[in-house]
Short mmCIF file of C-alpha atoms and ligand atoms in Angstrom, two decimals:
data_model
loop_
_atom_site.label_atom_id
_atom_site.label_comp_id
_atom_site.label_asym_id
_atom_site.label_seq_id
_atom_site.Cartn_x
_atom_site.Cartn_y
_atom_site.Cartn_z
CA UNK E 10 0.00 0.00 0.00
CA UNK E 11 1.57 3.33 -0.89
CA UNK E 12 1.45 6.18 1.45
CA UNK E 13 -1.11 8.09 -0.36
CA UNK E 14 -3.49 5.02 0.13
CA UNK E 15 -2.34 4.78 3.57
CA UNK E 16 -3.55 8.24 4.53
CA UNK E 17 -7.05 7.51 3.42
CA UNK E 18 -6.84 4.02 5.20
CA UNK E 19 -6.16 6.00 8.53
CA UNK E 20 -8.64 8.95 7.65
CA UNK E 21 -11.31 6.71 6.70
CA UNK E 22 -10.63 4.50 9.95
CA UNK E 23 -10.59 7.46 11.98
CA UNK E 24 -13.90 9.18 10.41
CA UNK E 25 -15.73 7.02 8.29
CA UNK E 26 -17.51 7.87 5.21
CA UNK E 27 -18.80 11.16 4.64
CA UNK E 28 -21.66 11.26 2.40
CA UNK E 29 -20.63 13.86 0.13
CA UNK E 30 -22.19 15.67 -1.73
CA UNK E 31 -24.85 17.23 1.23
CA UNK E 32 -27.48 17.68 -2.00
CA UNK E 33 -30.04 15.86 -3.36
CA UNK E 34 -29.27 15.71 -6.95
CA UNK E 35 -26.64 16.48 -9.72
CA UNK E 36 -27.87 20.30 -10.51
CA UNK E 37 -28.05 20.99 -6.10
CA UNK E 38 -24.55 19.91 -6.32
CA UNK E 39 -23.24 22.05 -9.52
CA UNK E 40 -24.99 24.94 -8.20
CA UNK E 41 -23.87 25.05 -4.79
CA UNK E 42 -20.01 24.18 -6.20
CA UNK E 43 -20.43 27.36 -8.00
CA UNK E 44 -21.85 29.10 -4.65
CA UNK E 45 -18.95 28.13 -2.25
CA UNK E 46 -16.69 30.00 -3.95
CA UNK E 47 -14.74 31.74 -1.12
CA UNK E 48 -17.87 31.60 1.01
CA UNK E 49 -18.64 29.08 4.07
CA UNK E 50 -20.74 26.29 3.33
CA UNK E 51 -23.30 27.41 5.95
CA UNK E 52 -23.99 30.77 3.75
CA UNK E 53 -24.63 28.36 0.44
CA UNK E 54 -26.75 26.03 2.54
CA UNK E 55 -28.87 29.54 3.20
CA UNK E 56 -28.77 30.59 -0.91
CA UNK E 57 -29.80 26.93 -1.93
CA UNK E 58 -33.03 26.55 0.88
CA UNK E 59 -34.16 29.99 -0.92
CA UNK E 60 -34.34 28.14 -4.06
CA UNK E 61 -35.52 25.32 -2.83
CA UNK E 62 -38.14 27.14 -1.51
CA UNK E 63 -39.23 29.10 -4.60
CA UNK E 64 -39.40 26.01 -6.76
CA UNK E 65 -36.12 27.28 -8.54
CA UNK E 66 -33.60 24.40 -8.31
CA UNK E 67 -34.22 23.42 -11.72
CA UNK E 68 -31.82 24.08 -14.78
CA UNK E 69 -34.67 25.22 -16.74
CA UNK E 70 -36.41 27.42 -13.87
CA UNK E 71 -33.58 28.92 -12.99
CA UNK E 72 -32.62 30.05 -17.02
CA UNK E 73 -35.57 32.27 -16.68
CA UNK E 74 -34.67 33.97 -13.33
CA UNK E 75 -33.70 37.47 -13.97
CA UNK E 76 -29.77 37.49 -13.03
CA UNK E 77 -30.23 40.82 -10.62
CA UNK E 78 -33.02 39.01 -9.18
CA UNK E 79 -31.34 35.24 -8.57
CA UNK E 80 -28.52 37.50 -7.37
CA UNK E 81 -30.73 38.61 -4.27
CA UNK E 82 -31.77 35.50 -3.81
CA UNK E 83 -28.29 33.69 -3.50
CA UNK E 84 -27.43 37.46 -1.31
CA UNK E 85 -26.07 34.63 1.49
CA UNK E 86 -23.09 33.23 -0.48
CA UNK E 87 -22.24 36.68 -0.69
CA UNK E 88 -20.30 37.91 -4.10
CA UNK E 89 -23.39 37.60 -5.29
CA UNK E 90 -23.72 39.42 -8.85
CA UNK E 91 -20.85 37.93 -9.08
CA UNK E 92 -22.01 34.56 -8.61
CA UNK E 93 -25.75 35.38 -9.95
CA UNK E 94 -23.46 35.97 -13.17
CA UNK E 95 -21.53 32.55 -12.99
CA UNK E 96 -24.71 30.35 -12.33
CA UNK E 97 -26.06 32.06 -15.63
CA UNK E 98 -23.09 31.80 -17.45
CA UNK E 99 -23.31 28.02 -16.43
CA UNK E 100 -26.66 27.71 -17.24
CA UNK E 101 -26.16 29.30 -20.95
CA UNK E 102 -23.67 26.47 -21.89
CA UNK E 103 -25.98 23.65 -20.02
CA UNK E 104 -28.62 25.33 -22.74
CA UNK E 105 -26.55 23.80 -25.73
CA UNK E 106 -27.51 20.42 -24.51
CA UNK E 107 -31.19 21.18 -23.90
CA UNK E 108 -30.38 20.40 -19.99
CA UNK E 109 -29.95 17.15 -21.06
CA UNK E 110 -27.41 15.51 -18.70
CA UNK E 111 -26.83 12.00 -20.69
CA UNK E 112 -25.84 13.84 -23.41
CA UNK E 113 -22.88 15.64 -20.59
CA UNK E 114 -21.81 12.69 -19.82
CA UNK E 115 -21.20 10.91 -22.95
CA UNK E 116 -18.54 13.57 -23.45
CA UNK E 117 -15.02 12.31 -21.89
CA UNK E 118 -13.47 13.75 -19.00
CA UNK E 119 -11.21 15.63 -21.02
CA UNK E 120 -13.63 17.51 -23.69
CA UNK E 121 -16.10 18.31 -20.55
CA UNK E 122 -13.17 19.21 -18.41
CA UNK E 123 -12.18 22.02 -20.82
CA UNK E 124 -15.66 23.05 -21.93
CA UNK E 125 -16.92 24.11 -17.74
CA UNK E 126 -13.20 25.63 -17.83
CA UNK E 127 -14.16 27.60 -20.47
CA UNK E 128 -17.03 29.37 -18.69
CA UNK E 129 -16.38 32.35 -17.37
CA UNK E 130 -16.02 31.91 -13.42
CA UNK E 131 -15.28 28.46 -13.28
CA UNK E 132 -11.85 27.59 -12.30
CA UNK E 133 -10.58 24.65 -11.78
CA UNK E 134 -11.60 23.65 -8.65
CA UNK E 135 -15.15 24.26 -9.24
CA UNK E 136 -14.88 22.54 -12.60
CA UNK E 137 -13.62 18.85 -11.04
CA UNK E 138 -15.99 19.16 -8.24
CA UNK E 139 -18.87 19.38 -10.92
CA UNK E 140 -17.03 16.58 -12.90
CA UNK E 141 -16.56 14.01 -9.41
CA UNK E 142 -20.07 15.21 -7.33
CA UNK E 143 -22.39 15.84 -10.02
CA UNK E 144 -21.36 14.09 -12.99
CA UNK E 145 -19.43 11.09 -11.01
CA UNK E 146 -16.29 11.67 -13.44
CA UNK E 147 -12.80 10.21 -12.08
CA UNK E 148 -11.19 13.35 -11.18
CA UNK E 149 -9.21 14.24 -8.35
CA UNK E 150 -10.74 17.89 -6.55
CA UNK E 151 -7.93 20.20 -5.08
CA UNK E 152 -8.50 22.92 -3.08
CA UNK E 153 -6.62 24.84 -0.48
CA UNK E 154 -7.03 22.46 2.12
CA UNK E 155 -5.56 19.32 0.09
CA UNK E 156 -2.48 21.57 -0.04
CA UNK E 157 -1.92 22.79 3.10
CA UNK E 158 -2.44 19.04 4.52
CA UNK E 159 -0.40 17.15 1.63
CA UNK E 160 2.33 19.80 2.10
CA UNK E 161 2.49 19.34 5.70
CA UNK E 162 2.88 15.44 5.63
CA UNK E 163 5.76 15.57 2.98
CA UNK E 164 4.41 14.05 0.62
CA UNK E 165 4.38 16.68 -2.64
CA UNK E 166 5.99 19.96 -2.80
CA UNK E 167 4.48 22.26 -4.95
CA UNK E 168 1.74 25.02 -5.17
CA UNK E 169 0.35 24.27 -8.37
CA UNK E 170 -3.03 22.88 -8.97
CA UNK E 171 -2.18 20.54 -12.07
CA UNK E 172 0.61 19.18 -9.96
CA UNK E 173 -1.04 18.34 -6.59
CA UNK E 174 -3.99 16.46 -9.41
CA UNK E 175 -1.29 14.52 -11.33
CA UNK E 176 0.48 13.34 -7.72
CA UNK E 177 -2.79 11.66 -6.41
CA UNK E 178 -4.30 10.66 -9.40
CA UNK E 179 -1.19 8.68 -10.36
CA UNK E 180 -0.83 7.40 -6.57
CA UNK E 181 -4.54 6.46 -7.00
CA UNK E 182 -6.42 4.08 -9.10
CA UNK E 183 -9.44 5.82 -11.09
CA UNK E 184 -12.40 5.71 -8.58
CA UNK E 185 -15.24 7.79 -8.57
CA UNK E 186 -15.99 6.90 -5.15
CA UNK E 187 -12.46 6.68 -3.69
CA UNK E 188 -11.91 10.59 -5.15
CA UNK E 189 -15.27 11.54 -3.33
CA UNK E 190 -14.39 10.13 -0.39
CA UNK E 191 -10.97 11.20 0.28
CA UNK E 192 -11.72 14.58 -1.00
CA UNK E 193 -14.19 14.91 1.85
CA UNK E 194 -11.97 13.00 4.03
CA UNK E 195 -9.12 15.67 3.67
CA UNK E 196 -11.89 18.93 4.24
CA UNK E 197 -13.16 17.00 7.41
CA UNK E 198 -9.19 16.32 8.91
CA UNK E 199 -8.26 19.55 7.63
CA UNK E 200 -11.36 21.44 9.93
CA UNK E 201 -10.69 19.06 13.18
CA UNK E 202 -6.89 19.07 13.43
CA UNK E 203 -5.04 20.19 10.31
CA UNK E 204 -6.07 23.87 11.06
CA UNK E 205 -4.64 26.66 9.78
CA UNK E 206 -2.89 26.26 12.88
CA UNK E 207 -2.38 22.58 13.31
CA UNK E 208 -3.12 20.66 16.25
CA UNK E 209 -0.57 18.22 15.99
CA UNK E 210 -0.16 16.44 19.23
CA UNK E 211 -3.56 15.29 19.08
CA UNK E 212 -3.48 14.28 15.77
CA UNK E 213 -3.48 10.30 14.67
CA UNK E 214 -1.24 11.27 12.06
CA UNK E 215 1.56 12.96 13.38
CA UNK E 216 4.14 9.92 13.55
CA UNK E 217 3.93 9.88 9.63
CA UNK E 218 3.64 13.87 9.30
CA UNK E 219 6.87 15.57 8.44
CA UNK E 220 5.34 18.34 10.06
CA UNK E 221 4.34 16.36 13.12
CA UNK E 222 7.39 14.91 13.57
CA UNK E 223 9.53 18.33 12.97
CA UNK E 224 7.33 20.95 15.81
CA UNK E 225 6.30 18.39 18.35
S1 SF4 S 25 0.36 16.08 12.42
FE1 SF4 S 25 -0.25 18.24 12.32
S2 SF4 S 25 0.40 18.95 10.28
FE2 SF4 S 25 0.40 16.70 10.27
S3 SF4 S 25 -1.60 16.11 9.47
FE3 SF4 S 25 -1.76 16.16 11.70
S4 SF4 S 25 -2.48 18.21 12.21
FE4 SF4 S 25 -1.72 18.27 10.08
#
């Protein structure tokens, strides 16, 4: 077992699964990916009950929201013309394909990959959690937390996005349901003890941490 495999091993162990994603279908998810953009998941959770509410959390009913007027409704996840602007930007490409999701996914990874990078607003790490949690696509998710962790225990030294991808994704074998799980894994460890200021002498990983190991 390699070390990356090991981590999840001891994560999962500790934890246990997850459930991600907290939504109850594939447009809930893609929707609040775009909405957690620098925001708390608490303020989304706020932004997606309003639609909820209103009957709105549907590609189509959505489409014919004004944007200034989703934009006070999503006014929780705060950036919100902003965002207002990305969900219809979103929403104008899911038009080409008549909202039709088989037709999405008959793409490969690689042609849908670039197509939500080419919307304006979507970055990268909103792209691959659209491709893992809504359209269950193979793809390793990085954010800011899988860095700060991975960096910490030794085990890649970089900054870059693309890099951090390629290190698990080669350490890993192509698993929509391994990728969801660590992914959520790594946000749960990295909110109980890898905190922006670790606590590392509780942690069950320290002994195989190079941080750990170097300021205990
Ligand atoms: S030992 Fe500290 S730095 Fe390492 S994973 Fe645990 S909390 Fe993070």
């Amino acid at each position: 077992m390699n070390r990356v495999y090991e981590i999840y091993k001891d994560l999962y162990d500790y934890y246990g699964p997850q459930h991600w994603w907290p939504a109850d279908d594939w447009f809930e998810v893609t929707v609040g990916a775009i909405l957690t953009q620098n925001t708390s998941w608490n303020n989304v959770e706020k932004s997606i009950e309003n639609l909820k509410q209103r009957d709105l959390l549907e590609p189509e009913k959505l489409s014919k929201i004004e944007e200034d007027d989703l934009a006070q409704l999503i006014r929780s996840s705060g950036f919100y013309n902003l965002k207002s602007k990305r969900l219809k930007n979103f929403l104008e490409w899911l038009k080409k394909y008549n909202y039709d999701t088989d037709k999405i996914k008959n793409k490969s990874v690689t042609s849908l990959r670039e197509e939500l990078l080419s919307i304006k607003g979507i970055g990268k790490e909103t792209a691959d959690s659209i491709l893992l949690y809504a359209f269950e696509m193979p793809v390793f998710v990085i954010d800011a937390y899988t860095k700060r962790m991975f960096s910490r225990l030794g085990l890649i030294l970089s900054r870059e996005y693309d890099e951090f991808q390629n290190f698990f994704e080669k350490n890993l074998t192509k698993d929509v349901q391994l990728y969801n799980e660590y992914h959520a894994l790594i946000v749960k460890h990295s909110k109980v003890y890898c905190k922006k200021t670790p606590k590392c002498s509780n942690c069950f990983l320290k002994e195989k941490c190079n941080w750990g190991v170097n300021n205990l």
